[in-house]
Short mmCIF file of N, CA and C in Angstrom, two decimals:
data_model
loop_
_atom_site.label_atom_id
_atom_site.label_comp_id
_atom_site.label_asym_id
_atom_site.label_seq_id
_atom_site.Cartn_x
_atom_site.Cartn_y
_atom_site.Cartn_z
N SER A 1 8.33 -8.42 -1.71
CA SER A 1 8.45 -7.82 -0.38
C SER A 1 9.01 -6.40 -0.46
N ARG A 2 9.83 -6.12 -1.49
CA ARG A 2 10.37 -4.76 -1.63
C ARG A 2 9.27 -3.76 -1.96
N VAL A 3 8.30 -4.20 -2.73
CA VAL A 3 7.18 -3.30 -3.07
C VAL A 3 6.42 -2.95 -1.80
N PHE A 4 6.09 -3.96 -1.01
CA PHE A 4 5.37 -3.74 0.24
C PHE A 4 6.19 -2.83 1.17
N ALA A 5 7.49 -3.12 1.31
CA ALA A 5 8.35 -2.31 2.18
C ALA A 5 8.41 -0.86 1.71
N ASN A 6 8.48 -0.65 0.40
CA ASN A 6 8.54 0.71 -0.13
C ASN A 6 7.25 1.47 0.14
N LEU A 7 6.11 0.82 -0.10
CA LEU A 7 4.83 1.48 0.14
C LEU A 7 4.63 1.81 1.61
N LEU A 8 4.99 0.87 2.48
CA LEU A 8 4.86 1.11 3.91
C LEU A 8 5.82 2.21 4.37
N SER A 9 7.04 2.18 3.86
CA SER A 9 8.02 3.21 4.21
C SER A 9 7.53 4.60 3.80
N ASN A 10 6.96 4.71 2.60
CA ASN A 10 6.42 6.00 2.14
C ASN A 10 5.29 6.47 3.05
N ALA A 11 4.40 5.56 3.41
CA ALA A 11 3.28 5.94 4.28
C ALA A 11 3.78 6.48 5.60
N VAL A 12 4.75 5.80 6.18
CA VAL A 12 5.30 6.24 7.47
C VAL A 12 6.03 7.57 7.30
N LYS A 13 6.79 7.70 6.22
CA LYS A 13 7.57 8.92 5.98
C LYS A 13 6.67 10.15 5.82
N PHE A 14 5.54 9.99 5.16
CA PHE A 14 4.68 11.14 4.88
C PHE A 14 3.55 11.32 5.89
N THR A 15 3.51 10.48 6.91
CA THR A 15 2.50 10.62 7.95
C THR A 15 3.07 11.51 9.05
N PRO A 16 2.30 12.47 9.53
CA PRO A 16 2.82 13.37 10.57
C PRO A 16 3.07 12.64 11.89
N GLU A 17 3.83 13.30 12.75
CA GLU A 17 4.04 12.78 14.10
C GLU A 17 2.66 12.55 14.73
N ARG A 18 2.53 11.48 15.45
CA ARG A 18 1.26 11.05 16.05
C ARG A 18 0.24 10.66 14.98
N GLY A 19 0.77 10.29 13.81
CA GLY A 19 -0.09 9.88 12.71
C GLY A 19 -0.42 8.41 12.78
N ARG A 20 -1.12 7.95 11.76
CA ARG A 20 -1.59 6.57 11.76
C ARG A 20 -1.50 6.00 10.34
N VAL A 21 -1.06 4.75 10.26
CA VAL A 21 -0.99 4.02 9.00
C VAL A 21 -1.76 2.72 9.20
N LEU A 22 -2.65 2.40 8.28
CA LEU A 22 -3.42 1.17 8.34
C LEU A 22 -3.10 0.33 7.11
N VAL A 23 -2.67 -0.91 7.36
CA VAL A 23 -2.39 -1.86 6.28
C VAL A 23 -3.47 -2.93 6.32
N HIS A 24 -4.10 -3.16 5.19
CA HIS A 24 -5.16 -4.17 5.10
C HIS A 24 -4.81 -5.13 3.97
N MET A 25 -4.80 -6.42 4.29
CA MET A 25 -4.57 -7.45 3.26
C MET A 25 -5.83 -8.29 3.16
N ALA A 26 -6.27 -8.52 1.94
CA ALA A 26 -7.46 -9.35 1.72
C ALA A 26 -7.19 -10.37 0.63
N ARG A 27 -7.51 -11.60 0.93
CA ARG A 27 -7.38 -12.68 -0.04
C ARG A 27 -8.71 -12.79 -0.76
N GLN A 28 -8.68 -12.59 -2.06
CA GLN A 28 -9.87 -12.77 -2.88
C GLN A 28 -9.67 -14.03 -3.72
N PRO A 29 -10.70 -14.51 -4.41
CA PRO A 29 -10.57 -15.79 -5.10
C PRO A 29 -9.33 -15.92 -6.00
N ASN A 30 -9.00 -14.89 -6.76
CA ASN A 30 -7.88 -15.00 -7.69
C ASN A 30 -6.78 -13.99 -7.47
N GLN A 31 -6.85 -13.23 -6.38
CA GLN A 31 -5.84 -12.20 -6.18
C GLN A 31 -5.70 -11.83 -4.71
N LEU A 32 -4.57 -11.23 -4.42
CA LEU A 32 -4.31 -10.65 -3.10
C LEU A 32 -4.43 -9.14 -3.27
N VAL A 33 -5.15 -8.49 -2.37
CA VAL A 33 -5.31 -7.03 -2.40
C VAL A 33 -4.73 -6.47 -1.11
N VAL A 34 -3.77 -5.56 -1.25
CA VAL A 34 -3.14 -4.91 -0.11
C VAL A 34 -3.42 -3.42 -0.23
N THR A 35 -4.00 -2.84 0.82
CA THR A 35 -4.18 -1.39 0.84
C THR A 35 -3.38 -0.82 2.00
N ILE A 36 -2.76 0.31 1.75
CA ILE A 36 -2.01 1.03 2.78
C ILE A 36 -2.56 2.44 2.82
N ALA A 37 -3.19 2.77 3.94
CA ALA A 37 -3.84 4.07 4.12
C ALA A 37 -3.15 4.84 5.23
N ASP A 38 -3.12 6.15 5.12
CA ASP A 38 -2.53 6.96 6.19
C ASP A 38 -3.32 8.25 6.37
N ASN A 39 -2.95 8.99 7.41
CA ASN A 39 -3.60 10.28 7.64
C ASN A 39 -2.64 11.44 7.39
N GLY A 40 -1.71 11.22 6.46
CA GLY A 40 -0.78 12.27 6.07
C GLY A 40 -1.44 13.27 5.13
N PRO A 41 -0.62 14.02 4.37
CA PRO A 41 -1.17 15.05 3.50
C PRO A 41 -1.89 14.51 2.27
N GLY A 42 -1.68 13.23 1.94
CA GLY A 42 -2.33 12.66 0.78
C GLY A 42 -1.64 13.05 -0.51
N VAL A 43 -2.22 12.62 -1.62
CA VAL A 43 -1.70 12.92 -2.95
C VAL A 43 -2.78 13.69 -3.69
N PRO A 44 -2.50 14.93 -4.09
CA PRO A 44 -3.50 15.71 -4.81
C PRO A 44 -3.97 14.97 -6.07
N LEU A 45 -5.23 15.13 -6.39
CA LEU A 45 -5.84 14.44 -7.52
C LEU A 45 -5.02 14.60 -8.80
N HIS A 46 -4.55 15.81 -9.07
CA HIS A 46 -3.81 16.07 -10.31
C HIS A 46 -2.41 15.47 -10.32
N GLU A 47 -1.94 14.95 -9.19
CA GLU A 47 -0.61 14.34 -9.10
C GLU A 47 -0.67 12.81 -9.08
N ARG A 48 -1.85 12.23 -9.01
CA ARG A 48 -1.99 10.79 -8.71
C ARG A 48 -1.40 9.87 -9.77
N GLU A 49 -1.40 10.23 -11.01
CA GLU A 49 -0.74 9.39 -12.01
C GLU A 49 0.72 9.78 -12.16
N ARG A 50 1.00 11.06 -12.01
CA ARG A 50 2.36 11.55 -12.21
C ARG A 50 3.34 10.98 -11.20
N ILE A 51 2.90 10.68 -9.98
CA ILE A 51 3.84 10.19 -8.96
C ILE A 51 4.42 8.82 -9.30
N PHE A 52 3.85 8.14 -10.28
CA PHE A 52 4.38 6.84 -10.70
C PHE A 52 5.42 6.99 -11.82
N GLU A 53 5.66 8.21 -12.28
CA GLU A 53 6.67 8.46 -13.30
C GLU A 53 8.04 8.57 -12.65
N LYS A 54 9.09 8.23 -13.42
CA LYS A 54 10.45 8.31 -12.90
C LYS A 54 10.76 9.73 -12.43
N PHE A 55 11.38 9.82 -11.27
CA PHE A 55 11.86 11.06 -10.65
C PHE A 55 10.76 12.04 -10.28
N ALA A 56 9.53 11.62 -10.30
CA ALA A 56 8.42 12.51 -9.95
C ALA A 56 8.36 12.73 -8.44
N GLN A 57 8.07 13.94 -8.06
CA GLN A 57 7.91 14.32 -6.66
C GLN A 57 6.65 15.17 -6.57
N ILE A 58 5.99 15.10 -5.43
CA ILE A 58 4.83 15.98 -5.23
C ILE A 58 5.36 17.37 -4.95
N LYS A 59 4.88 18.33 -5.70
CA LYS A 59 5.34 19.71 -5.53
C LYS A 59 4.99 20.20 -4.13
N GLY A 60 5.98 20.81 -3.48
CA GLY A 60 5.76 21.37 -2.16
C GLY A 60 5.86 20.38 -1.01
N ALA A 61 6.16 19.12 -1.30
CA ALA A 61 6.27 18.12 -0.23
C ALA A 61 7.51 18.41 0.61
N GLU A 62 7.35 18.31 1.94
CA GLU A 62 8.47 18.57 2.84
C GLU A 62 9.50 17.46 2.78
N ARG A 63 9.05 16.22 2.72
CA ARG A 63 9.96 15.08 2.70
C ARG A 63 10.11 14.61 1.27
N ARG A 64 11.35 14.33 0.89
CA ARG A 64 11.62 13.95 -0.49
C ARG A 64 12.41 12.65 -0.55
N GLY A 65 12.32 12.02 -1.70
CA GLY A 65 13.10 10.83 -1.98
C GLY A 65 13.70 10.99 -3.36
N ALA A 66 14.14 9.89 -3.95
CA ALA A 66 14.74 9.94 -5.28
C ALA A 66 13.68 10.01 -6.38
N GLY A 67 12.44 9.67 -6.06
CA GLY A 67 11.39 9.69 -7.06
C GLY A 67 11.37 8.44 -7.93
N LEU A 68 11.96 7.35 -7.43
CA LEU A 68 11.97 6.10 -8.18
C LEU A 68 11.17 4.99 -7.52
N GLY A 69 10.89 5.12 -6.24
CA GLY A 69 10.25 4.05 -5.49
C GLY A 69 8.89 3.65 -6.02
N LEU A 70 8.02 4.61 -6.26
CA LEU A 70 6.68 4.28 -6.75
C LEU A 70 6.71 3.79 -8.19
N THR A 71 7.66 4.29 -8.98
CA THR A 71 7.85 3.79 -10.34
C THR A 71 8.19 2.31 -10.29
N PHE A 72 9.16 1.97 -9.44
CA PHE A 72 9.56 0.57 -9.26
C PHE A 72 8.37 -0.28 -8.80
N CYS A 73 7.64 0.19 -7.82
CA CYS A 73 6.51 -0.57 -7.27
C CYS A 73 5.47 -0.87 -8.34
N ARG A 74 5.12 0.13 -9.13
CA ARG A 74 4.11 -0.10 -10.18
C ARG A 74 4.64 -1.04 -11.26
N MET A 75 5.90 -0.89 -11.63
CA MET A 75 6.48 -1.76 -12.64
C MET A 75 6.46 -3.22 -12.18
N VAL A 76 6.81 -3.46 -10.93
CA VAL A 76 6.81 -4.83 -10.40
C VAL A 76 5.38 -5.38 -10.37
N ALA A 77 4.44 -4.58 -9.88
CA ALA A 77 3.05 -5.03 -9.83
C ALA A 77 2.55 -5.40 -11.23
N GLU A 78 2.80 -4.55 -12.20
CA GLU A 78 2.34 -4.81 -13.56
C GLU A 78 3.06 -5.99 -14.20
N ALA A 79 4.35 -6.16 -13.89
CA ALA A 79 5.11 -7.29 -14.42
C ALA A 79 4.55 -8.62 -13.93
N HIS A 80 3.88 -8.60 -12.78
CA HIS A 80 3.27 -9.80 -12.22
C HIS A 80 1.77 -9.89 -12.54
N GLY A 81 1.30 -9.03 -13.43
CA GLY A 81 -0.11 -9.06 -13.82
C GLY A 81 -1.04 -8.34 -12.85
N GLY A 82 -0.46 -7.53 -11.97
CA GLY A 82 -1.25 -6.80 -10.98
C GLY A 82 -1.32 -5.32 -11.30
N SER A 83 -1.65 -4.55 -10.27
CA SER A 83 -1.76 -3.10 -10.45
C SER A 83 -1.42 -2.39 -9.14
N LEU A 84 -1.11 -1.12 -9.28
CA LEU A 84 -0.88 -0.25 -8.13
C LEU A 84 -1.53 1.09 -8.43
N THR A 85 -2.44 1.51 -7.56
CA THR A 85 -3.14 2.78 -7.74
C THR A 85 -3.07 3.58 -6.45
N VAL A 86 -3.40 4.85 -6.56
CA VAL A 86 -3.44 5.71 -5.38
C VAL A 86 -4.75 6.50 -5.39
N GLY A 87 -5.28 6.69 -4.20
CA GLY A 87 -6.50 7.48 -4.03
C GLY A 87 -6.45 8.16 -2.68
N GLU A 88 -7.61 8.48 -2.13
CA GLU A 88 -7.69 9.15 -0.83
C GLU A 88 -8.24 8.18 0.20
N SER A 89 -7.57 8.13 1.35
CA SER A 89 -8.02 7.23 2.42
C SER A 89 -9.15 7.88 3.22
N ASP A 90 -9.88 7.06 3.95
CA ASP A 90 -10.94 7.56 4.83
C ASP A 90 -10.37 8.45 5.93
N MET A 91 -9.05 8.33 6.18
CA MET A 91 -8.40 9.13 7.21
C MET A 91 -7.92 10.47 6.66
N GLY A 92 -8.12 10.71 5.35
CA GLY A 92 -7.75 11.98 4.76
C GLY A 92 -6.42 11.99 4.04
N GLY A 93 -5.62 10.96 4.21
CA GLY A 93 -4.31 10.90 3.55
C GLY A 93 -4.38 10.07 2.29
N ALA A 94 -3.25 9.44 1.98
CA ALA A 94 -3.15 8.62 0.78
C ALA A 94 -3.68 7.21 1.03
N LEU A 95 -4.14 6.59 -0.02
CA LEU A 95 -4.56 5.19 0.00
C LEU A 95 -3.95 4.52 -1.23
N PHE A 96 -2.97 3.66 -0.99
CA PHE A 96 -2.36 2.90 -2.08
C PHE A 96 -2.99 1.52 -2.11
N CYS A 97 -3.35 1.07 -3.29
CA CYS A 97 -3.98 -0.24 -3.46
C CYS A 97 -3.13 -1.08 -4.42
N LEU A 98 -2.58 -2.17 -3.90
CA LEU A 98 -1.75 -3.10 -4.66
C LEU A 98 -2.55 -4.38 -4.86
N THR A 99 -2.71 -4.80 -6.10
CA THR A 99 -3.36 -6.08 -6.37
C THR A 99 -2.37 -6.97 -7.11
N LEU A 100 -2.31 -8.22 -6.68
CA LEU A 100 -1.45 -9.21 -7.31
C LEU A 100 -2.25 -10.48 -7.52
N PRO A 101 -2.29 -10.96 -8.76
CA PRO A 101 -3.04 -12.19 -9.00
C PRO A 101 -2.29 -13.40 -8.45
N PHE A 102 -3.04 -14.40 -8.04
CA PHE A 102 -2.42 -15.66 -7.64
C PHE A 102 -2.08 -16.43 -8.91
N ALA A 103 -0.93 -17.10 -8.89
CA ALA A 103 -0.63 -18.04 -9.97
C ALA A 103 -1.67 -19.15 -9.87
N GLU A 104 -1.90 -19.85 -10.95
CA GLU A 104 -2.94 -20.88 -10.96
C GLU A 104 -2.74 -21.90 -9.84
N GLU A 105 -1.48 -22.30 -9.61
CA GLU A 105 -1.19 -23.28 -8.56
C GLU A 105 -1.51 -22.71 -7.18
N GLU A 106 -1.17 -21.42 -6.96
CA GLU A 106 -1.45 -20.79 -5.67
C GLU A 106 -2.95 -20.69 -5.43
N ALA A 107 -3.71 -20.37 -6.46
CA ALA A 107 -5.16 -20.26 -6.32
C ALA A 107 -5.75 -21.60 -5.92
N MET A 108 -5.21 -22.68 -6.50
CA MET A 108 -5.70 -24.01 -6.16
C MET A 108 -5.37 -24.36 -4.71
N VAL A 109 -4.17 -24.00 -4.26
CA VAL A 109 -3.78 -24.26 -2.87
C VAL A 109 -4.69 -23.50 -1.93
N PHE A 110 -4.94 -22.21 -2.21
CA PHE A 110 -5.80 -21.42 -1.34
C PHE A 110 -7.24 -21.94 -1.34
N ALA A 111 -7.68 -22.51 -2.44
CA ALA A 111 -9.04 -23.04 -2.50
C ALA A 111 -9.20 -24.22 -1.56
N ASP A 112 -8.11 -24.96 -1.32
CA ASP A 112 -8.15 -26.15 -0.46
C ASP A 112 -7.88 -25.84 1.01
N VAL A 113 -7.45 -24.63 1.32
CA VAL A 113 -7.07 -24.28 2.69
C VAL A 113 -8.21 -23.51 3.34
N SER A 114 -8.58 -23.93 4.52
CA SER A 114 -9.62 -23.22 5.26
C SER A 114 -8.95 -22.31 6.28
N LEU A 115 -8.99 -21.03 6.02
CA LEU A 115 -8.38 -20.06 6.93
C LEU A 115 -9.47 -19.38 7.75
N PRO A 116 -9.14 -18.97 9.00
CA PRO A 116 -10.15 -18.32 9.83
C PRO A 116 -10.60 -16.98 9.28
N SER A 117 -9.79 -16.38 8.45
CA SER A 117 -10.13 -15.06 7.92
C SER A 117 -9.53 -14.90 6.55
N SER A 118 -10.19 -14.14 5.71
CA SER A 118 -9.63 -13.87 4.40
C SER A 118 -8.99 -12.49 4.34
N SER A 119 -8.92 -11.80 5.47
CA SER A 119 -8.28 -10.49 5.50
C SER A 119 -7.57 -10.28 6.82
N PHE A 120 -6.66 -9.31 6.82
CA PHE A 120 -5.86 -9.02 8.00
C PHE A 120 -5.52 -7.54 8.00
N ASP A 121 -5.57 -6.90 9.16
CA ASP A 121 -5.23 -5.48 9.30
C ASP A 121 -4.05 -5.31 10.24
N TRP A 122 -3.19 -4.33 9.92
CA TRP A 122 -2.17 -3.87 10.85
C TRP A 122 -2.37 -2.37 11.01
N VAL A 123 -2.23 -1.89 12.23
CA VAL A 123 -2.32 -0.46 12.49
C VAL A 123 -0.98 -0.02 13.07
N PHE A 124 -0.36 0.96 12.43
CA PHE A 124 0.90 1.52 12.90
C PHE A 124 0.59 2.90 13.46
N ASP A 125 0.85 3.09 14.72
CA ASP A 125 0.56 4.35 15.39
C ASP A 125 1.89 5.00 15.73
N SER A 126 2.24 6.10 15.07
CA SER A 126 3.55 6.71 15.29
C SER A 126 3.69 7.33 16.67
N ALA A 127 2.59 7.59 17.35
CA ALA A 127 2.67 8.17 18.69
C ALA A 127 3.24 7.17 19.68
N SER A 128 2.89 5.91 19.53
CA SER A 128 3.39 4.90 20.47
C SER A 128 4.51 4.07 19.88
N ALA A 129 4.83 4.30 18.60
CA ALA A 129 5.92 3.62 17.92
C ALA A 129 5.82 2.10 18.00
N HIS A 130 4.61 1.58 17.91
CA HIS A 130 4.43 0.13 17.85
C HIS A 130 3.31 -0.19 16.88
N HIS A 131 3.20 -1.43 16.54
CA HIS A 131 2.10 -1.82 15.66
C HIS A 131 1.30 -2.91 16.35
N SER A 132 0.06 -2.96 16.00
CA SER A 132 -0.81 -3.97 16.60
C SER A 132 -1.60 -4.67 15.50
N PRO A 133 -1.32 -5.97 15.28
CA PRO A 133 -2.07 -6.68 14.26
C PRO A 133 -3.50 -6.95 14.73
N ASN A 134 -4.44 -6.80 13.84
CA ASN A 134 -5.85 -7.02 14.14
C ASN A 134 -6.46 -7.94 13.10
N PRO A 135 -6.49 -9.26 13.36
CA PRO A 135 -7.13 -10.13 12.38
C PRO A 135 -8.63 -9.88 12.32
N ASN A 136 -9.19 -9.97 11.13
CA ASN A 136 -10.65 -9.79 10.95
C ASN A 136 -11.32 -11.13 10.94
#
């Protein structure tokens, strides 16, 4: 949950006033995929791997942190057999993609459960300061 909270906090922090953050969770056969997209300034292509290094900051960014959050997030994802990557969202900002494999027991449980949807979206709109869940 700390990884998710950190990624969401970063998206909100770097999204401009009246900006938008979209969180999408999708259950796939053997993994959970969470994407967090925003319409902030994004991460320049040449910085996309460097931001996962300890104390790394995007040069020229107005808002700053300690530079450890994304390092922690990637380490946790990889320790659980998953991954964390960054790209560009359809909204022009950053798109973080977190994948976490299901443990064998969890995959078996999900195989037996019939859910109405295998994905879920949340939209955070900073203009209205509320979020609205949108099941798919």
